[in-house]
Short mmCIF file of C-alpha atoms in Angstrom, two decimals:
data_model
loop_
_atom_site.label_atom_id
_atom_site.label_comp_id
_atom_site.label_asym_id
_atom_site.label_seq_id
_atom_site.Cartn_x
_atom_site.Cartn_y
_atom_site.Cartn_z
CA MET N 281 -332.61 68.16 -26.53
CA LEU N 282 -333.76 64.85 -28.00
CA ILE N 283 -330.51 64.52 -29.94
CA VAL N 284 -328.53 65.04 -26.72
CA LYS N 285 -330.66 62.36 -25.08
CA LEU N 286 -329.91 59.99 -27.97
CA GLY N 287 -326.22 60.64 -27.52
CA GLN N 288 -326.39 59.82 -23.86
CA LEU N 289 -328.28 56.62 -24.57
CA SER N 290 -325.72 55.68 -27.20
CA ILE N 291 -322.94 56.13 -24.65
CA ALA N 292 -324.86 54.00 -22.12
CA ALA N 293 -325.43 51.27 -24.71
CA SER N 294 -321.75 51.32 -25.65
CA ALA N 295 -320.75 50.96 -21.99
CA ALA N 296 -323.15 48.04 -21.56
CA GLY N 297 -321.68 46.38 -24.63
CA SER N 298 -318.15 46.80 -23.26
CA LEU N 299 -319.26 45.30 -19.94
CA MET N 300 -320.75 42.31 -21.77
CA ASN N 301 -317.58 41.74 -23.79
CA SER N 302 -315.44 41.95 -20.65
CA ALA N 303 -317.70 39.48 -18.85
CA ALA N 304 -317.62 37.08 -21.81
CA THR N 305 -313.80 37.18 -21.73
CA VAL N 306 -313.83 36.29 -18.03
CA VAL N 307 -316.27 33.44 -18.77
CA SER N 308 -313.91 32.08 -21.44
CA ALA N 309 -310.86 32.22 -19.16
CA ALA N 310 -312.78 30.66 -16.25
CA ASN N 311 -314.02 27.81 -18.40
CA ALA N 312 -310.48 27.11 -19.63
CA SER N 313 -309.23 27.10 -16.03
CA ALA N 314 -312.04 24.76 -14.96
CA GLN N 315 -311.31 22.36 -17.80
CA SER N 316 -307.60 22.26 -16.96
CA ALA N 317 -308.35 21.70 -13.26
CA THR N 318 -310.72 18.88 -14.13
CA VAL N 319 -308.05 17.05 -16.14
CA SER N 320 -305.58 17.46 -13.27
CA ALA N 321 -308.12 16.20 -10.75
CA GLN N 322 -308.97 13.14 -12.84
CA GLN N 323 -305.31 12.22 -13.31
CA ALA N 324 -304.50 12.71 -9.63
CA GLN N 325 -307.53 10.67 -8.58
CA SER N 326 -306.51 7.88 -10.98
CA ASN N 327 -303.01 7.87 -9.48
CA ALA N 328 -304.50 7.71 -5.98
CA VAL N 329 -306.68 4.71 -6.85
CA VAL N 330 -303.76 2.81 -8.40
CA ALA N 331 -301.50 3.56 -5.44
CA ASN N 332 -304.22 2.47 -3.02
CA GLN N 333 -304.61 -0.82 -4.86
CA GLN N 334 -300.87 -1.44 -4.82
CA ALA N 335 -300.75 -0.60 -1.11
CA SER N 336 -303.59 -3.06 -0.44
CA ASP N 337 -301.80 -5.77 -2.41
CA ALA N 338 -298.59 -5.15 -0.50
CA ALA N 339 -300.46 -5.28 2.81
CA LEU N 340 -302.05 -8.57 1.75
CA THR N 341 -298.63 -9.96 0.80
CA SER N 342 -297.30 -8.90 4.18
CA SER N 343 -300.20 -10.59 5.99
CA ILE N 344 -299.77 -13.86 4.10
CA ALA N 345 -296.00 -13.83 4.56
CA ALA N 346 -296.38 -13.23 8.31
CA THR N 347 -298.88 -16.08 8.51
CA ASN N 348 -296.38 -18.38 6.79
CA GLY N 349 -293.58 -17.29 9.10
CA ASP N 350 -291.65 -15.43 6.39
CA TYR N 351 -291.06 -12.37 8.53
CA ALA N 352 -288.40 -10.84 6.27
CA THR N 353 -290.79 -10.75 3.33
CA ALA N 354 -293.57 -9.53 5.62
CA SER N 355 -291.41 -6.63 6.84
CA THR N 356 -290.44 -5.63 3.28
CA ALA N 357 -294.07 -5.81 2.14
CA ARG N 358 -295.20 -3.69 5.09
CA THR N 359 -292.61 -1.02 4.22
CA THR N 360 -293.78 -1.06 0.60
CA ALA N 361 -297.42 -0.80 1.69
CA THR N 362 -296.63 2.19 3.91
CA THR N 363 -294.77 3.96 1.08
CA LEU N 364 -297.56 3.33 -1.41
CA ALA N 365 -300.18 4.50 1.07
CA SER N 366 -298.22 7.76 1.45
CA ILE N 367 -298.12 8.17 -2.35
CA ALA N 368 -301.85 7.55 -2.52
CA SER N 369 -302.45 10.19 0.16
CA GLN N 370 -300.34 12.73 -1.74
CA ALA N 371 -302.19 11.98 -4.98
CA GLN N 372 -305.52 12.38 -3.20
CA SER N 373 -304.36 15.73 -1.82
CA THR N 374 -303.39 16.85 -5.33
CA ALA N 375 -306.84 15.83 -6.57
CA SER N 376 -308.49 17.86 -3.80
CA GLN N 377 -306.42 20.93 -4.67
CA ALA N 378 -307.33 20.58 -8.34
CA ASN N 379 -310.98 20.25 -7.41
CA SER N 380 -310.74 23.45 -5.36
CA THR N 381 -309.27 25.23 -8.38
CA ASP N 382 -312.09 23.84 -10.49
CA GLU N 383 -314.74 25.11 -8.07
CA SER N 384 -313.09 28.55 -7.91
CA ALA N 385 -313.08 28.79 -11.72
CA VAL N 386 -316.73 27.84 -11.91
CA ALA N 387 -317.58 30.46 -9.28
CA THR N 388 -315.68 33.08 -11.28
CA ALA N 389 -317.52 32.09 -14.43
CA SER N 390 -320.84 32.28 -12.60
CA SER N 391 -320.06 35.81 -11.39
CA ALA N 392 -319.05 36.86 -14.92
CA ALA N 393 -322.25 35.37 -16.28
CA LEU N 394 -324.21 37.53 -13.83
CA GLN N 395 -322.35 40.59 -15.12
CA MET N 396 -323.34 39.59 -18.64
CA SER N 397 -326.98 39.44 -17.56
CA ILE N 398 -326.69 42.93 -16.05
CA ALA N 399 -325.12 44.22 -19.27
CA ILE N 400 -327.95 42.68 -21.30
CA ALA N 401 -330.49 44.41 -19.05
CA MET N 402 -328.64 47.71 -19.54
CA LEU N 403 -328.73 47.21 -23.30
CA SER N 404 -332.45 46.46 -23.10
CA ASN N 405 -333.16 49.61 -21.08
CA ALA N 406 -331.07 51.73 -23.45
CA ALA N 407 -332.91 50.32 -26.46
CA ASN N 408 -336.29 51.00 -24.83
CA ALA N 409 -335.31 54.57 -24.05
CA THR N 410 -333.91 55.04 -27.55
CA ASN N 411 -337.15 53.88 -29.14
CA SER N 412 -339.12 56.23 -26.89
CA VAL N 413 -336.95 59.20 -27.91
CA VAL N 414 -337.13 58.33 -31.58
CA SER N 415 -340.91 57.90 -31.35
CA GLY N 416 -341.18 61.37 -29.72
CA MET N 417 -339.03 62.89 -32.44
CA ASN N 418 -341.18 61.35 -35.18
CA ASN N 419 -344.40 62.62 -33.54
CA THR N 420 -342.97 66.16 -33.23
CA THR N 421 -341.88 66.17 -36.87
CA SER N 422 -345.29 64.98 -38.08
CA ALA N 423 -347.19 67.62 -36.09
CA SER N 424 -345.05 70.61 -37.16
CA SER N 425 -344.44 69.93 -40.86
CA ASN N 426 -346.57 70.34 -44.05
CA PRO N 427 -347.42 66.95 -45.62
CA THR N 428 -346.58 68.38 -49.11
CA SER N 429 -343.31 69.97 -48.10
CA ASN N 430 -339.91 68.64 -48.91
CA PRO N 431 -339.34 65.71 -46.51
CA SER N 432 -335.65 66.47 -46.28
CA SER N 433 -336.24 69.85 -44.68
CA ASN N 434 -338.31 68.49 -41.82
CA SER N 435 -336.68 65.07 -41.21
CA GLN N 436 -334.75 64.23 -38.03
CA PRO N 437 -331.24 62.68 -38.00
CA SER N 438 -331.23 58.99 -38.88
CA ALA N 439 -330.35 57.88 -35.37
CA SER N 440 -333.53 55.87 -34.88
CA VAL N 441 -333.47 52.18 -34.18
CA ASN N 442 -335.45 49.83 -36.41
CA PRO N 443 -338.01 47.94 -34.30
CA THR N 444 -337.52 44.64 -36.07
CA PRO N 445 -335.97 42.14 -33.60
CA SER N 446 -337.63 41.55 -30.26
CA SER N 447 -336.09 41.34 -26.80
CA ASN N 448 -337.44 39.83 -23.58
CA ALA N 449 -335.53 40.87 -20.45
CA THR N 450 -336.42 39.05 -17.27
CA ASN N 451 -336.94 41.16 -14.18
CA ASN N 452 -339.14 39.97 -11.31
CA GLY N 453 -341.23 37.88 -13.64
CA THR N 454 -342.06 40.65 -16.21
CA THR N 455 -341.19 40.38 -19.90
CA PRO N 456 -340.90 43.77 -21.68
CA SER N 457 -340.34 43.90 -25.43
CA THR N 458 -337.37 45.83 -26.80
CA SER N 459 -336.10 46.27 -30.32
CA GLY N 460 -332.70 47.17 -31.68
CA SER N 461 -330.70 46.79 -34.86
CA THR N 462 -327.26 45.93 -33.52
CA SER N 463 -325.96 42.68 -32.00
CA ILE N 464 -323.00 40.83 -30.50
CA ASN N 465 -321.58 38.70 -33.31
CA ASN N 466 -319.38 36.12 -31.58
CA SER N 467 -320.80 33.43 -29.27
CA ALA N 468 -319.70 32.07 -25.89
CA SER N 469 -321.51 29.59 -23.66
CA LEU N 470 -321.08 28.56 -20.03
CA TYR N 471 -322.59 25.76 -18.00
CA VAL N 472 -322.74 26.71 -14.33
CA PRO N 473 -323.50 23.74 -12.04
CA SER N 474 -326.38 24.22 -9.63
CA SER N 475 -325.22 25.29 -6.18
CA SER N 476 -326.41 24.15 -2.79
CA SER N 477 -328.62 27.26 -2.41
CA ASN N 478 -332.25 27.50 -3.46
CA SER N 479 -331.53 29.63 -6.55
CA THR N 480 -332.16 28.28 -10.04
CA THR N 481 -330.45 28.84 -13.39
CA ALA N 482 -331.68 31.54 -15.75
CA THR N 483 -330.49 31.95 -19.32
CA SER N 484 -330.12 35.20 -21.27
CA THR N 485 -329.32 35.09 -24.98
CA THR N 486 -328.34 37.88 -27.36
CA ASN N 487 -329.08 37.70 -31.05
CA GLY N 488 -325.43 36.92 -31.64
CA GLY N 489 -325.82 33.63 -29.79
CA THR N 490 -324.02 34.60 -26.57
CA THR N 491 -325.41 32.44 -23.78
CA ALA N 492 -324.77 32.72 -20.05
CA ASN N 493 -326.26 30.73 -17.20
CA SER N 494 -326.45 32.68 -13.96
CA ALA N 495 -328.08 32.16 -10.57
CA THR N 496 -331.32 34.14 -10.22
CA SER N 497 -333.84 34.29 -7.42
CA ASN N 498 -336.97 33.93 -9.54
CA GLY N 499 -335.63 31.20 -11.83
CA THR N 500 -337.14 32.76 -15.00
CA THR N 501 -335.64 32.73 -18.47
CA GLY N 502 -335.55 35.68 -20.87
CA THR N 503 -334.17 36.42 -24.33
CA THR N 504 -332.76 39.81 -25.34
CA ASN N 505 -331.93 40.95 -28.86
CA ALA N 506 -330.51 44.40 -28.34
CA GLY N 507 -327.21 46.24 -27.93
CA PRO N 508 -324.59 48.15 -29.86
CA THR N 509 -322.23 46.54 -32.32
CA THR N 510 -319.06 45.27 -30.65
CA ASN N 511 -316.78 45.05 -33.72
CA GLY N 512 -316.14 41.37 -33.18
CA SER N 513 -314.28 41.90 -29.92
CA SER N 514 -316.39 39.43 -27.96
CA VAL N 515 -315.23 35.98 -26.87
CA ASN N 516 -314.64 33.37 -29.53
CA GLY N 517 -317.39 30.78 -29.23
CA ASN N 518 -314.87 27.96 -29.65
CA ALA N 519 -312.98 28.97 -26.55
CA THR N 520 -315.77 28.16 -24.14
CA ASN N 521 -318.37 25.48 -24.33
CA SER N 522 -320.89 23.95 -21.98
CA ASN N 523 -319.32 20.51 -22.25
CA SER N 524 -316.07 21.58 -20.60
CA ALA N 525 -317.75 23.16 -17.58
CA ASN N 526 -320.24 20.33 -17.37
CA ALA N 527 -317.43 17.79 -17.39
CA SER N 528 -315.64 19.92 -14.80
CA SER N 529 -318.63 19.77 -12.51
CA SER N 530 -319.34 16.08 -12.87
CA ALA N 531 -315.67 15.12 -12.71
CA THR N 532 -315.17 16.60 -9.24
CA MET N 533 -314.35 13.65 -6.95
CA SER N 534 -314.70 13.37 -3.19
CA SER N 535 -311.56 12.92 -1.07
CA SER N 536 -312.84 9.67 0.42
CA ALA N 537 -312.50 7.93 -2.98
CA ASN N 538 -315.79 6.21 -2.23
CA SER N 539 -318.12 8.19 -4.54
CA GLY N 540 -316.07 10.46 -6.78
CA LEU N 541 -319.22 12.27 -7.84
CA SER N 542 -320.71 15.74 -7.45
CA SER N 543 -324.17 16.09 -8.96
CA SER N 544 -327.23 14.50 -7.39
CA THR N 545 -328.00 12.46 -10.52
CA THR N 546 -324.47 11.06 -10.61
CA VAL N 547 -324.57 10.13 -6.93
CA ASN N 548 -327.81 8.23 -7.49
CA TYR N 549 -326.39 6.22 -10.39
CA TYR N 550 -323.23 5.48 -8.41
CA SER N 551 -325.04 4.51 -5.22
CA ASP N 552 -327.49 2.32 -7.10
CA ALA N 553 -324.59 0.55 -8.83
CA ILE N 554 -322.83 -0.19 -5.53
CA ARG N 555 -326.06 -1.43 -3.98
CA ASP N 556 -326.82 -3.68 -6.97
CA ALA N 557 -323.24 -4.98 -7.10
CA LYS N 558 -323.53 -6.10 -3.47
CA ARG N 559 -326.74 -7.91 -4.40
CA ASP N 560 -325.17 -9.35 -7.57
CA SER N 561 -328.12 -8.00 -9.56
CA VAL N 562 -327.86 -5.60 -12.52
CA ASN N 563 -330.57 -2.97 -13.02
CA ALA N 564 -331.44 -3.34 -16.72
CA SER N 565 -332.77 0.22 -16.96
CA PHE N 566 -329.29 1.59 -16.10
CA ALA N 567 -327.33 -0.97 -18.11
CA ASN N 568 -326.23 1.55 -20.75
CA ASN N 569 -325.35 4.36 -18.34
CA SER N 570 -321.58 4.88 -18.18
CA ILE N 571 -321.65 5.97 -14.52
CA TYR N 572 -323.67 2.93 -13.46
CA LYS N 573 -321.64 0.47 -15.56
CA GLY N 574 -318.31 1.86 -14.39
CA ALA N 575 -319.26 1.81 -10.70
CA TYR N 576 -320.88 -1.65 -10.94
CA ASN N 577 -317.96 -3.29 -12.74
CA GLY N 578 -315.34 -1.59 -10.58
CA PHE N 579 -316.96 -2.57 -7.29
CA VAL N 580 -317.51 -6.19 -8.36
CA GLN N 581 -313.90 -6.64 -9.44
CA GLY N 582 -312.58 -4.98 -6.29
CA LEU N 583 -314.90 -7.03 -4.07
CA ASN N 584 -313.75 -10.25 -5.78
CA GLY N 585 -310.09 -9.44 -5.22
CA ASP N 586 -309.39 -9.21 -8.95
CA SER N 587 -306.71 -6.91 -10.33
CA MET N 588 -307.91 -3.60 -11.68
CA ALA N 589 -308.77 -4.01 -15.36
CA SER N 590 -307.20 -1.85 -18.07
CA VAL N 591 -310.20 0.26 -19.07
CA ALA N 592 -310.44 2.34 -22.23
CA SER N 593 -309.79 6.04 -21.62
CA ASP N 594 -312.18 7.30 -24.30
CA ASN N 595 -315.06 7.30 -21.79
CA ALA N 596 -313.82 9.43 -18.90
CA GLU N 597 -317.06 9.07 -16.94
CA TYR N 598 -316.84 5.26 -17.02
CA VAL N 599 -313.14 5.22 -16.07
CA LYS N 600 -313.59 7.67 -13.19
CA ASN N 601 -316.46 5.77 -11.61
CA TYR N 602 -314.82 2.38 -12.26
CA GLN N 603 -311.66 3.40 -10.43
CA SER N 604 -313.50 4.95 -7.50
CA ALA N 605 -315.81 1.94 -7.07
CA TYR N 606 -312.90 -0.50 -7.47
CA ALA N 607 -311.12 1.13 -4.51
CA GLN N 608 -314.31 0.83 -2.45
CA GLY N 609 -314.80 -2.82 -3.45
CA ARG N 610 -311.14 -3.61 -2.78
CA ALA N 611 -311.41 -2.17 0.73
CA SER N 612 -314.42 -4.41 1.39
CA TYR N 613 -312.50 -7.40 0.05
CA MET N 614 -309.62 -6.75 2.46
CA ASN N 615 -312.01 -6.46 5.41
CA TYR N 616 -313.66 -9.76 4.51
CA TYR N 617 -310.23 -11.36 4.01
CA SER N 618 -309.18 -10.38 7.53
CA GLU N 619 -312.42 -11.76 8.98
CA GLY N 620 -311.93 -15.10 7.23
CA ALA N 621 -308.30 -15.38 8.28
CA SER N 622 -309.18 -14.61 11.92
CA GLU N 623 -311.87 -17.29 11.91
CA ALA N 624 -309.49 -19.91 10.46
CA ALA N 625 -306.80 -19.05 13.02
CA GLU N 626 -309.16 -19.93 15.88
CA GLN N 627 -310.43 -23.26 14.51
CA SER N 628 -308.73 -26.63 14.95
CA MET N 629 -311.08 -28.30 12.45
CA ALA N 630 -312.24 -26.74 9.20
CA THR N 631 -315.75 -25.38 8.83
CA THR N 632 -318.19 -27.44 6.75
CA SER N 633 -319.25 -24.78 4.24
CA LEU N 634 -318.30 -21.32 2.96
CA ARG N 635 -321.17 -21.26 0.48
CA ASP N 636 -322.70 -17.91 1.47
CA LYS N 637 -319.47 -16.10 2.29
CA PRO N 638 -317.92 -13.26 0.20
CA LYS N 639 -314.90 -14.13 -1.88
CA GLY N 640 -312.61 -12.09 0.37
CA TYR N 641 -313.73 -14.08 3.41
CA ILE N 642 -313.29 -17.37 1.53
CA ASN N 643 -309.78 -16.52 0.36
CA GLY N 644 -308.76 -15.32 3.82
CA TYR N 645 -310.12 -18.43 5.50
CA VAL N 646 -308.66 -20.96 3.05
CA ASN N 647 -305.24 -19.28 2.85
CA LYS N 648 -304.92 -19.01 6.62
CA PHE N 649 -306.09 -22.55 7.31
CA ASN N 650 -303.75 -24.00 4.70
CA ALA N 651 -300.87 -21.93 6.09
CA LYS N 652 -301.56 -23.50 9.49
CA LEU N 653 -301.55 -26.98 7.97
CA THR N 654 -298.17 -26.34 6.36
CA LYS N 655 -296.68 -25.89 9.82
CA ARG N 656 -299.04 -27.99 11.92
CA PRO N 657 -300.92 -30.77 10.11
CA ILE N 658 -304.02 -32.20 11.71
CA TYR N 659 -305.07 -35.85 11.82
CA ILE N 660 -308.62 -37.08 11.41
CA TYR N 661 -310.59 -40.33 11.21
CA ASN N 662 -314.05 -41.34 10.10
CA HIS N 663 -316.51 -42.47 12.75
CA LYS N 664 -319.12 -43.30 10.10
CA PRO N 665 -318.71 -44.85 6.60
CA VAL N 666 -317.25 -42.39 4.05
CA TYR N 667 -315.80 -42.35 0.54
CA VAL N 668 -312.49 -40.84 -0.49
CA TYR N 669 -312.85 -38.90 -3.77
CA SER N 670 -310.43 -37.85 -6.48
CA GLN N 671 -311.93 -34.32 -6.74
CA ALA N 672 -313.23 -31.79 -4.25
CA THR N 673 -316.60 -31.85 -6.01
CA PHE N 674 -317.96 -35.28 -5.20
CA ASP N 675 -319.63 -37.52 -7.80
CA LYS N 676 -319.92 -41.26 -8.36
CA ARG N 677 -317.17 -41.35 -10.97
CA GLY N 678 -314.73 -39.73 -8.55
CA LYS N 679 -314.96 -42.34 -5.79
CA ILE N 680 -311.58 -43.88 -4.91
CA ILE N 681 -312.29 -46.06 -1.89
CA LYS N 682 -314.85 -46.53 0.84
CA ARG N 683 -313.80 -46.45 4.47
CA ASP N 684 -316.21 -48.19 6.85
CA GLN N 685 -316.70 -47.41 10.48
CA ARG N 686 -314.31 -49.34 12.68
CA PRO N 687 -313.72 -49.92 16.41
CA GLN N 688 -311.80 -47.04 17.95
CA ASN N 689 -308.56 -49.01 18.27
CA LYS N 690 -308.63 -49.78 14.54
CA ILE N 691 -309.80 -46.48 13.04
CA HIS N 692 -308.80 -45.29 9.57
CA GLU N 693 -306.58 -42.31 10.22
CA PHE N 694 -305.75 -39.52 7.70
CA GLU N 695 -303.33 -36.61 7.68
CA VAL N 696 -304.92 -33.40 6.34
CA LYS N 697 -302.64 -31.67 3.85
CA ARG N 698 -304.89 -28.78 2.86
CA ILE N 699 -308.50 -27.73 2.38
CA LYS N 700 -310.28 -26.91 -0.87
CA LEU N 701 -313.73 -25.73 -1.89
CA ALA N 702 -316.14 -27.76 -3.99
CA LYS N 703 -318.19 -25.99 -6.65
CA SER N 704 -321.09 -25.95 -4.21
CA GLY N 705 -319.04 -23.99 -1.65
CA LEU N 706 -318.60 -26.98 0.69
CA VAL N 707 -315.16 -27.36 2.25
CA ARG N 708 -313.17 -30.56 1.63
CA TYR N 709 -310.09 -32.04 3.25
CA TYR N 710 -307.30 -33.15 0.95
CA VAL N 711 -305.80 -36.09 2.84
CA LYS N 712 -303.34 -38.91 2.74
CA SER N 713 -303.55 -42.11 4.79
CA HIS N 714 -301.70 -42.19 8.11
CA GLN N 715 -300.51 -45.29 9.96
CA SER N 716 -302.22 -47.46 7.39
CA ASP N 717 -301.21 -50.49 5.36
CA ARG N 718 -302.49 -48.83 2.19
CA HIS N 719 -301.41 -45.52 0.70
CA ILE N 720 -304.45 -43.37 -0.12
CA VAL N 721 -304.70 -39.72 -1.21
CA GLY N 722 -307.88 -37.84 -2.07
CA TYR N 723 -310.68 -35.67 -0.71
CA LEU N 724 -312.87 -36.23 2.34
CA THR N 725 -315.88 -34.40 3.72
CA THR N 726 -315.39 -31.97 6.61
CA ASN N 727 -318.81 -32.76 8.06
CA PRO N 728 -318.39 -33.52 11.79
CA LYS N 729 -321.17 -36.09 11.53
CA PHE N 730 -318.65 -38.28 9.68
CA ILE N 731 -315.21 -36.90 10.57
CA ALA N 732 -313.50 -36.16 13.89
CA ASN N 733 -310.08 -35.17 15.16
CA ALA N 734 -307.90 -38.23 15.77
CA TYR N 735 -306.48 -36.60 18.93
CA TYR N 736 -308.35 -35.65 22.06
CA GLN N 737 -308.70 -31.93 22.73
CA LYS N 738 -309.01 -29.84 25.89
CA ALA N 739 -312.79 -29.86 25.51
CA ASN N 740 -312.80 -33.65 25.83
CA LEU N 741 -311.04 -33.37 29.17
CA LYS N 742 -313.68 -30.96 30.46
CA HIS N 743 -316.43 -33.41 29.53
CA ASN N 744 -314.73 -36.25 31.43
CA THR N 745 -314.48 -35.01 34.97
CA ASP N 746 -312.74 -38.06 36.41
CA ARG N 747 -310.03 -37.68 33.72
CA LYS N 748 -309.28 -41.38 33.56
CA ILE N 749 -308.22 -43.10 30.34
CA ARG N 750 -307.56 -46.70 29.37
CA VAL N 751 -305.04 -48.10 26.88
CA ILE N 752 -307.06 -49.75 24.07
CA ASN N 753 -304.47 -50.62 21.42
CA ASP N 754 -302.80 -54.00 21.41
CA LYS N 755 -299.48 -52.29 20.73
CA GLY N 756 -299.62 -50.52 24.10
CA ILE N 757 -298.16 -47.04 24.81
CA TRP N 758 -294.99 -45.51 26.22
CA THR N 759 -294.57 -42.65 28.64
CA HIS N 760 -292.09 -39.96 27.63
CA GLY N 761 -290.00 -37.39 29.44
CA SER N 762 -291.14 -34.50 27.22
CA LYS N 763 -294.03 -33.69 24.93
CA SER N 764 -291.71 -34.06 21.96
CA PHE N 765 -291.45 -37.80 22.81
CA ASP N 766 -287.66 -37.79 22.48
CA THR N 767 -287.14 -40.35 25.25
CA LYS N 768 -289.11 -43.38 26.38
CA HIS N 769 -289.69 -44.30 30.00
CA ARG N 770 -292.35 -46.74 31.08
CA PHE N 771 -294.44 -48.99 28.87
CA TYR N 772 -298.19 -49.59 29.50
CA ARG N 773 -299.98 -52.57 28.03
CA VAL N 774 -303.53 -52.69 26.69
CA GLY N 775 -306.08 -52.28 29.48
CA ALA N 776 -303.86 -50.12 31.68
CA LYS N 777 -305.58 -47.14 33.30
CA LEU N 778 -304.06 -43.71 33.82
CA LYS N 779 -305.24 -40.33 35.08
CA VAL N 780 -304.72 -37.26 32.94
CA LYS N 781 -303.61 -34.01 34.57
CA ARG N 782 -303.94 -31.78 31.55
CA VAL N 783 -303.86 -31.59 27.74
CA VAL N 784 -300.90 -29.87 26.07
CA ARG N 785 -300.29 -28.99 22.43
CA TYR N 786 -297.31 -30.00 20.34
CA LYS N 787 -296.97 -29.07 16.64
CA GLY N 788 -300.64 -29.30 15.79
CA VAL N 789 -301.44 -32.37 17.89
CA THR N 790 -302.03 -32.86 21.61
CA ARG N 791 -300.39 -34.89 24.39
CA PHE N 792 -301.66 -36.02 27.77
CA TYR N 793 -299.61 -34.92 30.77
CA ILE N 794 -299.97 -37.49 33.52
CA GLY N 795 -297.74 -35.84 36.14
CA ALA N 796 -294.17 -36.38 37.37
CA GLY N 797 -292.82 -34.92 34.10
CA LYS N 798 -294.34 -37.75 32.03
CA TYR N 799 -296.37 -37.48 28.79
CA ILE N 800 -298.37 -40.02 26.81
CA THR N 801 -300.18 -39.99 23.46
CA SER N 802 -303.70 -38.62 23.20
CA ASN N 803 -304.38 -40.44 19.92
CA LYS N 804 -307.84 -42.01 20.00
CA LYS N 805 -306.55 -45.20 18.38
CA PHE N 806 -304.43 -45.90 21.50
CA VAL N 807 -306.33 -44.48 24.47
CA LYS N 808 -309.96 -43.88 25.43
CA PHE N 809 -311.72 -42.00 28.21
CA LEU N 810 -313.55 -44.22 30.66
#
């Protein structure tokens, strides 16, 4: 009866061993699938980031071209931007599909790992039962035989299991001890990422080194050294390794291309890097972390409008986070650029300082304002003493000439050619003299305490309710039949008084409309409000 029981236990142990080998094979195949999906996801995500950058550049080119009036180039650039955006969307979709495959493979591996744990428990139970049967057989033999008799006549079949190795099988927090002489020889390992549920990861290990991480409710860890010999049919340990599944988990990137991260630790490093990059302050404790470095460097370069750097591919974690953060920084740059360009479009005189503005805002403002000056130059004069400098950053060595304050009918007038930033972030006018007996070029301050528009604006008319002006220049003024001043009509000498109906714009300057289809200059050197 005991022998029959041993046979049944042997069959059960053999079945458990077969189940373990089958599960290990599934683990190996799932890991390979996860690794392949990870590579595909990384490549697709990289393609998406590059296409997004190219689309942003094309959109920027289109915006600048439209600002400059080059509508043909603007249209071509817009078409290119649309095409590249479509390519980026397709690449992002491919990355999402690869990530789904990756997640499915990891889930399959997790299920197989659970089957391995069940098989290990079955082996443990079979070994326990086997030892109990063998122990009963030994006790029966000892009680019924003569100690001096021939041992061979009273001995039982040598089916007993040597109680040398130990086994600890986890079940509801208990740890029974089981012994057995056989083992699984080949090794296979699997890293299963933690899921969103409350379960934890438990590890079961056979004496052959087979390791499986599976989700368990009690989160305990046990070690089992028991089971029948499997004749080397288990999974080759080289086929599956924890690094591949681990990389698969951490390489999964979000479809928004703003984080590109999956584990909570990775998200923290990434988020901290973006936060610190916005503050322009590196966290020294994270300085050697590839996730933090990649995200920090990528966001800074994207935010500064720099081209994406060619990063080494030997550190996949750095490259992945660099590319994702670069796309996020680039998007912020483009938003700031649009804000700066909109502000410049609304201003007739340049702002005094861009010191605390992001680089995207600065570039948008300067490019837009200079594009306006190319089509419509503005004219200014100094109403307090100023120096003209050879460089945008003012110093004593760079002084060219001093311009004192003069009476309004003898002001020093300048044509603004462009604006430029000093090292301090202050905005400067690059000017040349206008209606002057001396040719001067150089840089002037934009501070309204010293500089003003040489032409009256609509706001000046609102502040002078009677709207009367007087001719103040000895040269006098002419009335014209159009605001382009193509024809001359009546001449007014110095001291003449006229009433202004409204202020009109013409190619960056203004004219006074005085009624009856007649226009006169609004230049402050020639006329003045009473």
